[in-house]
Amino acid sequence: MNAPILSIQGLTHRYAGTPALEGIAFALRSGEVVGLLGENGAGKSSLLRLVAGLLPVQAGRLRFAGQDQRRGELAYLADPPALHDDVRVADFLALSARLMGLSPSAARRGVARELERLDLGELRGRLIGPLSKGQRQRVGLAAALLAEPALLLLDEPSSGLDPVQQARFRALVRELGRERAVLLSSHQLEEVQACADRALILHEGRLRADLDLSCLRQPSLILRLRDAPAFELLRELPGVVDAAGLDGERILLSLERRDESIAPAIAREVVLRGWGLLELTPGGSLLASRFFAILQEGRA
Amino acid sequence: MILSIARYELLRLLRSPAAWGIAAVMSLVAGLFFRAYVLAFLETQAGAEGQASLGAQIVAPYVGVLSLLLLLFLPLLAMASLAGERRAGSLSLWLASRAGAAAIVLGKYLALLAWTWGLLFVLALPALSLRLGGPLDAGQCLAAFGGLALFAAAVLAVLLAASAWCSQPAVAAGLGLGLLLPLWLVESATLHARGLSLFAAETMSLLGHLRRPREGLIDSADPAYYLLLTFLGLAFALAGLAREHQPWRRLWPRLALAALSFLLLLPASQLWRLRTDVSANGWHSLSAGTRELLSSLKGAPALRFYLSDGELRQDLRRQLAPFQAARPDFALDFVEAAQAEADGLAKGAALRLSLGQGVVDLPYPFRGRAEDVLAQALRRLARRGQRWVVFVEGHGERDAFGGLPRDLGQFRSRLEQQGLTVVAQGLSRLQTLPDNTGLAILASPASRLPEHDREVLRRYLRAGGALLYLLDPEPVPAEHELLAELGLSRLAGTILDPAGSRRGTPHPAVALVERAEAHALSEGLNNLLALPWAAALETRPDAGWKAAPLLRSDKDSWLELGDLDHGPRFEPELGEAAGPFSLAWTLERPLGGKTQRALVVGDGNFLSDGALGNYGNAELGLRAVDWLLAEASTPAGSPRQRVDASLQPSAALDFLRDWAFPWLFPGLSLSLAIGLALWRRR
């Protein structure tokens, strides 16, 4: 396993005494896309801003590729993207490249590359102000990618994008995640599930879960019973690999494969065992289920 | 990195409708003011008698207007620089980059500075266009606009600091103006402050430090102030930006250090300063002769100002500054106007210059260059202790030490109060008057002057001595010889002045003179003069003297040859001549590289104890002595002239003044602003 690009230990931040983040600790490696999930005010943006150096570190430790100082190996795309409406796309990208520390020639190459990668060629001479939200998002991402950063911080990058743009964006993030570490904050669980390898769930400033999304991408069913047995018995049901409580009443069944015959088989078995079948529905996003369960635990 | 940011930000400014709108308004106001200044100059230059100056009357006030425009409009330009980014959320673009806060602040600052200096260059064109109409004082122009450029740099730094600490551009503009306003208004405190508070007010005044450059003076205190203010502003701007991502505990020591450095270096820069005068002919600098005079003075000179007007006081303080630089013990103090009477200040005077026991009262504003007036007065004072005023006696003259109404005791006393050494001297035992005689006064001799005495006086005159000769209507034998030496002769009779008796004089033989003739001696003397029993004098051509009448009798006056006490009336058939007559003549002639002076008055009564208090008699007598004693103080060579004293109107200048600067330039800027706004909307 390669060394972490970003390593966070005991990170705490307060706004006027009110804790925004407390004891955050995780690591991020190259080739990883990590999603940050949480309600509004959970501390996602604060965490990204701390990592980006836009907020002072009050307590805890941030290390970048083993160093305490940032060396420009990260890029940050804010929500909304930090753009200047009164300049043209190409001028803005040129400045961004220089701000990233690129030489003039490298800046020119970088601008050309990102204009092409993000399909911004036609917009290069346009003022940023009148661009659509999707176009602005692409310009912001292009600016963030100019220096080929090892760590990319994306704050709500696809908010406001139409479904087509969202799909293209998610594909792009996956592609970007192959060569670098990406820390992605989002309200959209499906986006995180689609793009990320891991999901960090923040609740009230605390890191409540660090989920490996590869297992959460399994098919699932949600089950509600009148007389629920122990989870061990449920794992013996046909096609079921795991069972876990969701919200006290509902149970999440992880399936070994996506197969339409599994649900009727489970229903039959439940009835036969006399557990009292009240509900059996497709599980959809397992991440969503875990997310809500974690939030519930957090509130409790 | 800094230059990349500066270039980018400058590009944003150049594409900003607001920036061009500001340029339009500023150039409109500046153009209108410039036009007004030029028209006023053209109107008054003819009557300015060599005192007109394009630099002083157009360039300096125009630069003053520009400074106020910068103060008012730069907040609108700079307010969004960082506060706007913060409000739009685009500050993260900068802070998350590799560019440090210092590079960001400096880059943005340089862009604002480049734009502002570019605008100032355009706004300097009106002043430079004056070159089309006459010579311009290049040194003064350079100093004035150089000072303005530094002023703008300091203002922008303060405004950038305000912008760095605010989240709303409007608040930033208000804060910036709020910070600059005290530095602007402290200028008014310099009008009345004294001592340490005056030093503090002068040190902190934003506009005060532009005054000297506007006049063509470069004083290290001024650029030092603007540079230190720029440094402080940028330090606070840096801290305002850095506080976004740095803990306050790391910032405040740096801020405190910057503020402390400012507070220590600023007074030091005002105390230890270097000055140079870059105006043409060193207009604001003391000549070598004046510096030599100041260093040779025995005792400390002092100037007391009797006007309460703050601006006049400040003006005088500024004019005295070069004197005080050359002579640090040259004291200046201000008293209320009411004190003038108690101090016996001469009428029409506003300040009293003293040296040792001697005093000279002077009007203010000075009539002429401050250096010329003060240096002349100081020379006079310096010589007073050494040079005597000698009253000739022995021929029935009015007694300078007597107490009778016909004597001159009070007048002598007034002279001594001014520090003059007065002696009475008979001539019979002398070959010449003493060498240190500064002025000889021959006051109404009643008997013939013996040949020896006349010869003593002739020698004195031929050696260049100054003489005040007072005559009474009764001729004295052989007096014509002395008058002839002076190129004068008397007319027979006593001047009768019916106008005087109409105005209430006790006797028609008291001639009233409404106003003395225009002369350096009588400048500013507006008092009525009463001359009892006066004789008329006339000049004789080719006597070698340049004679100018000083006092003239009324046009209805005549020379009475008959009895004065029993209904005198004009009788031309008896040979009585009709007025007006000259009662007094000033005489000047070049002699031995100097100008010799004499004054002959056909009346000795007006300075007598019985008449000295009437109207402006005492004032005239004291001024006469001053003028006569000043003969040797005329600086060698001709006085310095302004190089930019005239402006010749021309079609090109008229077009620029009336159309291009007030309307064309602003119109172009406004068009650009509108065009950019439309382009953005499209």
Coordinates of C-alpha atoms in Angstrom, one line a residue, chain B residues 100-422:
Chain B
G100 CA 1.3 33.7 -0.5
A101 CA -0.8 36.5 1.0
A102 CA 2.0 38.9 0.4
A103 CA 2.1 38.2 -3.3
I104 CA -1.6 38.6 -3.6
V105 CA -1.7 41.8 -1.7
L106 CA 1.3 43.3 -3.6
G107 CA -0.1 42.1 -6.9
K108 CA -3.4 43.7 -6.3
Y109 CA -1.8 46.8 -5.0
L110 CA 0.4 47.2 -8.0
A111 CA -2.5 46.8 -10.3
L112 CA -4.4 49.5 -8.5
L113 CA -1.4 51.7 -8.4
A114 CA -0.7 51.2 -12.1
W115 CA -4.3 52.2 -13.0
T116 CA -4.2 55.2 -10.7
W117 CA -0.9 56.4 -11.9
G118 CA -2.0 56.0 -15.5
L119 CA -5.1 58.1 -14.7
L120 CA -2.8 60.6 -13.0
F121 CA -0.7 60.8 -16.1
V122 CA -3.8 61.7 -18.1
L123 CA -4.9 64.2 -15.5
A124 CA -1.4 65.7 -15.6
L125 CA -1.8 66.6 -19.3
P126 CA -3.8 69.7 -18.6
A127 CA -1.0 71.1 -16.5
L128 CA 1.6 70.1 -19.0
S129 CA -0.4 71.7 -21.8
L130 CA 0.4 75.1 -20.3
R131 CA 3.7 74.7 -21.9
L132 CA 2.0 75.7 -25.1
G133 CA 1.3 79.1 -23.7
G134 CA 4.6 79.9 -22.0
P135 CA 7.5 78.5 -20.0
L136 CA 6.6 76.1 -17.2
D137 CA 8.5 75.5 -14.0
A138 CA 9.5 71.9 -14.8
G139 CA 11.0 71.3 -11.4
Q140 CA 7.8 72.3 -9.6
C141 CA 5.6 70.3 -12.0
L142 CA 7.7 67.2 -11.4
A143 CA 7.7 67.7 -7.7
A144 CA 4.0 68.3 -7.6
F145 CA 3.0 65.3 -9.6
G146 CA 5.7 63.1 -8.0
G147 CA 4.2 64.1 -4.6
L148 CA 0.7 63.3 -5.9
A149 CA 1.9 59.9 -7.1
L150 CA 3.2 59.1 -3.7
F151 CA 0.1 60.5 -2.1
A152 CA -2.0 58.1 -4.3
A153 CA 0.2 55.2 -3.4
A154 CA -0.3 55.8 0.3
V155 CA -4.1 56.3 -0.1
L156 CA -4.4 53.1 -2.1
A157 CA -2.5 51.1 0.5
V158 CA -4.8 52.3 3.3
L159 CA -7.8 51.5 1.1
L160 CA -6.5 48.1 0.3
A161 CA -6.1 47.5 4.0
A162 CA -9.7 48.5 4.6
S163 CA -10.8 46.2 1.8
A164 CA -8.8 43.3 3.3
W165 CA -10.6 43.5 6.6
C166 CA -14.2 43.8 5.3
S167 CA -16.6 41.4 3.6
Q168 CA -18.6 44.0 1.8
P169 CA -17.1 46.5 -0.7
A170 CA -19.4 49.3 0.5
V171 CA -18.3 48.8 4.1
A172 CA -14.7 48.7 2.9
A173 CA -15.1 52.0 1.1
G174 CA -16.7 53.5 4.2
L175 CA -13.9 52.2 6.4
G176 CA -11.2 53.4 4.0
L177 CA -12.7 56.8 3.9
G178 CA -13.1 56.7 7.7
L179 CA -9.4 55.9 8.1
L180 CA -8.3 58.6 5.6
L181 CA -10.7 61.3 6.9
P182 CA -8.8 61.9 10.2
L183 CA -5.6 62.1 8.3
W184 CA -7.3 64.6 5.9
L185 CA -9.0 66.7 8.6
V186 CA -5.9 66.8 10.8
E187 CA -4.7 69.4 8.4
S188 CA -7.2 71.9 9.9
A189 CA -5.6 71.3 13.3
T190 CA -2.4 72.7 12.1
L191 CA -4.1 76.0 11.8
H192 CA -4.4 76.6 15.5
A193 CA -2.2 73.9 17.2
R194 CA 1.1 74.8 18.9
G195 CA 4.1 72.9 20.2
L196 CA 3.8 69.1 20.3
S197 CA 0.3 69.0 19.0
L198 CA 1.3 71.1 16.0
F199 CA 4.2 68.7 15.3
A200 CA 1.8 65.8 15.6
A201 CA -0.8 67.4 13.3
E202 CA 1.8 68.3 10.7
T203 CA 3.4 64.9 10.9
M204 CA 0.1 63.1 10.3
S205 CA -1.5 65.4 7.8
L206 CA -2.1 63.6 4.6
L207 CA -2.6 66.8 2.6
G208 CA 0.0 68.8 4.5
H209 CA 2.7 66.6 3.1
L210 CA 1.6 67.4 -0.4
R211 CA 2.0 71.2 0.1
R212 CA 5.7 71.4 -0.2
P213 CA 5.9 69.2 -3.4
R214 CA 3.1 71.3 -4.9
E215 CA 5.4 74.3 -4.5
G216 CA 8.4 72.7 -5.9
L217 CA 10.1 71.7 -2.7
I218 CA 11.3 68.3 -2.0
D219 CA 11.5 67.5 1.7
S220 CA 12.5 64.0 2.7
A221 CA 9.8 64.2 5.4
D222 CA 7.0 64.1 2.8
P223 CA 8.0 61.0 0.8
A224 CA 9.0 59.4 4.0
Y225 CA 5.5 59.9 5.4
Y226 CA 3.8 58.6 2.3
L227 CA 6.1 55.6 2.1
L228 CA 5.6 54.7 5.7
L229 CA 1.9 55.0 5.4
T230 CA 2.0 52.8 2.3
F231 CA 4.1 50.3 4.3
L232 CA 1.6 50.3 7.2
G233 CA -1.4 50.0 4.9
L234 CA 0.1 47.1 3.1
A235 CA 1.1 45.4 6.4
F236 CA -2.5 45.7 7.5
A237 CA -3.8 44.5 4.2
L238 CA -1.5 41.5 4.4
A239 CA -2.8 40.7 7.9
G240 CA -6.4 41.2 6.8
L241 CA -5.9 38.6 4.2
A242 CA -3.7 36.2 6.2
R243 CA -6.3 36.1 9.1
E244 CA -8.4 33.9 6.8
H245 CA -6.0 31.0 7.3
Q246 CA -3.7 32.0 10.1
P247 CA -4.4 32.1 13.8
W248 CA -4.7 35.6 15.2
R249 CA -2.0 34.9 17.8
R250 CA 0.5 34.7 15.0
L251 CA -0.7 37.9 13.3
W252 CA -1.0 40.4 16.0
P253 CA 2.7 40.5 16.9
R254 CA 3.5 41.3 13.2
L255 CA 0.8 44.0 13.1
A256 CA 2.1 45.5 16.4
L257 CA 5.6 45.5 15.0
A258 CA 4.5 47.3 11.8
A259 CA 2.5 49.8 13.8
L260 CA 5.4 50.4 16.2
S261 CA 7.8 50.8 13.3
F262 CA 5.5 53.4 11.8
L263 CA 5.1 55.3 15.0
L264 CA 8.9 55.4 15.6
L265 CA 10.1 56.0 12.1
L266 CA 7.5 58.7 11.3
P267 CA 8.5 61.3 13.9
A268 CA 12.1 60.5 13.2
S269 CA 11.6 61.2 9.5
Q270 CA 10.1 64.5 10.4
L271 CA 12.8 65.5 12.7
W272 CA 15.8 64.5 10.6
R273 CA 15.1 65.7 7.1
L274 CA 16.7 66.7 3.9
R275 CA 15.3 69.5 1.8
T276 CA 15.9 70.6 -1.7
D277 CA 14.2 73.2 -3.8
V278 CA 13.6 72.1 -7.4
S279 CA 11.6 75.1 -8.4
A280 CA 13.0 77.3 -11.1
N281 CA 15.5 79.8 -9.8
G282 CA 15.2 78.2 -6.4
W283 CA 12.2 80.3 -5.8
H284 CA 11.5 78.9 -2.3
S285 CA 15.1 78.9 -1.1
L286 CA 16.9 81.6 0.6
S287 CA 19.7 83.3 -1.4
A288 CA 23.2 83.0 -0.3
G289 CA 23.1 86.7 0.8
T290 CA 20.1 86.1 3.1
R291 CA 21.7 83.0 4.6
E292 CA 24.8 85.0 5.2
L293 CA 22.8 87.7 6.8
L294 CA 21.0 85.3 9.1
S295 CA 24.2 83.7 10.2
S296 CA 25.7 87.1 10.9
L297 CA 22.8 88.3 13.1
K298 CA 23.8 89.0 16.7
G299 CA 20.9 87.8 18.9
A300 CA 17.9 85.8 18.0
P301 CA 15.4 87.3 15.6
A302 CA 11.7 86.9 16.5
L303 CA 8.5 87.4 14.7
R304 CA 5.2 88.0 16.4
F305 CA 2.0 87.6 14.4
Y306 CA -1.1 89.5 15.5
L307 CA -3.7 87.9 13.3
S308 CA -5.9 85.0 14.5
D309 CA -6.7 83.6 11.1
G310 CA -5.4 80.0 11.1
E311 CA -4.7 79.9 7.4
L312 CA -2.6 83.1 7.5
R313 CA -0.8 81.7 10.5
Q314 CA 0.0 78.5 8.7
D315 CA 1.0 80.4 5.6
L316 CA 3.4 82.5 7.6
R317 CA 4.8 79.5 9.4
R318 CA 5.5 77.9 6.1
Q319 CA 7.1 81.1 4.7
L320 CA 9.3 81.4 7.8
A321 CA 10.4 77.7 7.6
P322 CA 13.5 78.3 5.4
F323 CA 14.5 81.1 7.7
Q324 CA 14.2 78.9 10.7
A325 CA 16.0 76.1 8.9
A326 CA 19.0 78.5 8.4
R327 CA 18.5 80.1 11.8
P328 CA 16.9 77.6 14.3
D329 CA 16.6 80.3 17.0
F330 CA 14.4 82.4 14.8
A331 CA 11.3 82.5 17.0
L332 CA 7.7 82.8 15.8
D333 CA 4.8 83.4 18.1
F334 CA 1.2 84.1 17.6
V335 CA -0.9 86.5 19.6
E336 CA -4.4 87.7 19.3
A337 CA -5.2 90.7 17.2
A338 CA -6.3 92.6 20.3
Q339 CA -2.7 92.5 21.6
A340 CA -1.6 94.8 18.7
E341 CA -2.8 97.9 20.3
A342 CA -1.2 97.2 23.7
D343 CA 2.1 96.5 21.9
G344 CA 1.8 99.7 19.9
L345 CA 1.8 97.9 16.6
A346 CA 1.9 100.3 13.6
K347 CA -1.4 100.8 11.8
G348 CA -1.8 98.5 8.9
A349 CA 0.9 96.1 10.2
A350 CA 0.1 92.5 11.2
L351 CA 3.5 91.4 12.5
R352 CA 6.4 92.7 14.4
L353 CA 9.9 91.6 13.6
S354 CA 12.3 92.1 16.4
L355 CA 16.0 91.8 16.8
G356 CA 17.6 92.8 20.1
Q357 CA 15.9 96.0 21.1
G358 CA 14.9 96.9 17.5
V359 CA 11.5 96.2 16.0
V360 CA 10.0 96.6 12.6
D361 CA 6.3 96.3 12.0
L362 CA 5.3 94.7 8.8
P363 CA 2.0 94.2 7.0
Y364 CA 0.9 90.7 6.1
P365 CA 0.5 89.2 3.5
F366 CA 3.9 90.5 2.6
R367 CA 4.1 92.9 -0.3
G368 CA 6.6 91.0 -2.4
R369 CA 8.5 87.8 -1.7
A370 CA 8.7 86.8 1.9
E371 CA 12.5 86.5 1.7
D372 CA 13.0 90.0 0.2
V373 CA 10.7 91.6 2.8
L374 CA 12.1 89.8 5.8
A375 CA 15.7 90.0 4.8
Q376 CA 15.4 93.7 4.2
A377 CA 13.8 94.3 7.6
L378 CA 16.4 92.1 9.3
R379 CA 19.2 94.1 7.6
R380 CA 17.6 97.3 8.9
L381 CA 17.4 95.9 12.4
A382 CA 20.9 94.5 12.3
R383 CA 22.2 98.0 11.6
R384 CA 20.1 99.9 14.0
G385 CA 22.4 99.3 16.9
Q386 CA 25.4 100.3 14.9
R387 CA 24.0 103.1 12.9
W388 CA 22.8 106.3 14.5
V389 CA 20.0 108.6 13.7
V390 CA 21.6 112.0 14.1
F391 CA 19.5 115.1 14.7
V392 CA 21.5 118.1 13.6
E393 CA 21.4 120.9 16.1
G394 CA 22.8 124.4 16.6
H395 CA 20.7 126.3 14.2
G396 CA 17.4 126.6 16.0
E397 CA 16.3 123.2 14.9
R398 CA 13.3 121.4 16.5
D399 CA 14.8 119.8 19.5
A400 CA 14.8 116.0 19.5
F401 CA 15.2 115.9 23.2
G402 CA 12.9 118.9 24.0
G403 CA 9.5 118.9 25.4
L404 CA 7.8 121.8 23.8
P405 CA 5.0 121.4 21.3
R406 CA 7.3 122.4 18.4
D407 CA 10.0 119.9 19.5
L408 CA 10.4 116.3 18.3
G409 CA 10.8 114.6 21.6
Q410 CA 7.9 112.2 21.1
F411 CA 9.1 111.3 17.7
R412 CA 12.6 110.7 19.0
S413 CA 11.1 108.5 21.7
R414 CA 9.2 106.4 19.1
L415 CA 12.4 105.9 17.2
E416 CA 14.3 104.7 20.3
Q417 CA 11.4 102.3 21.0
Q418 CA 12.3 100.7 17.7
G419 CA 15.8 100.1 18.8
L420 CA 17.4 103.1 17.0
T421 CA 20.2 105.0 18.6
V422 CA 19.3 108.7 18.4

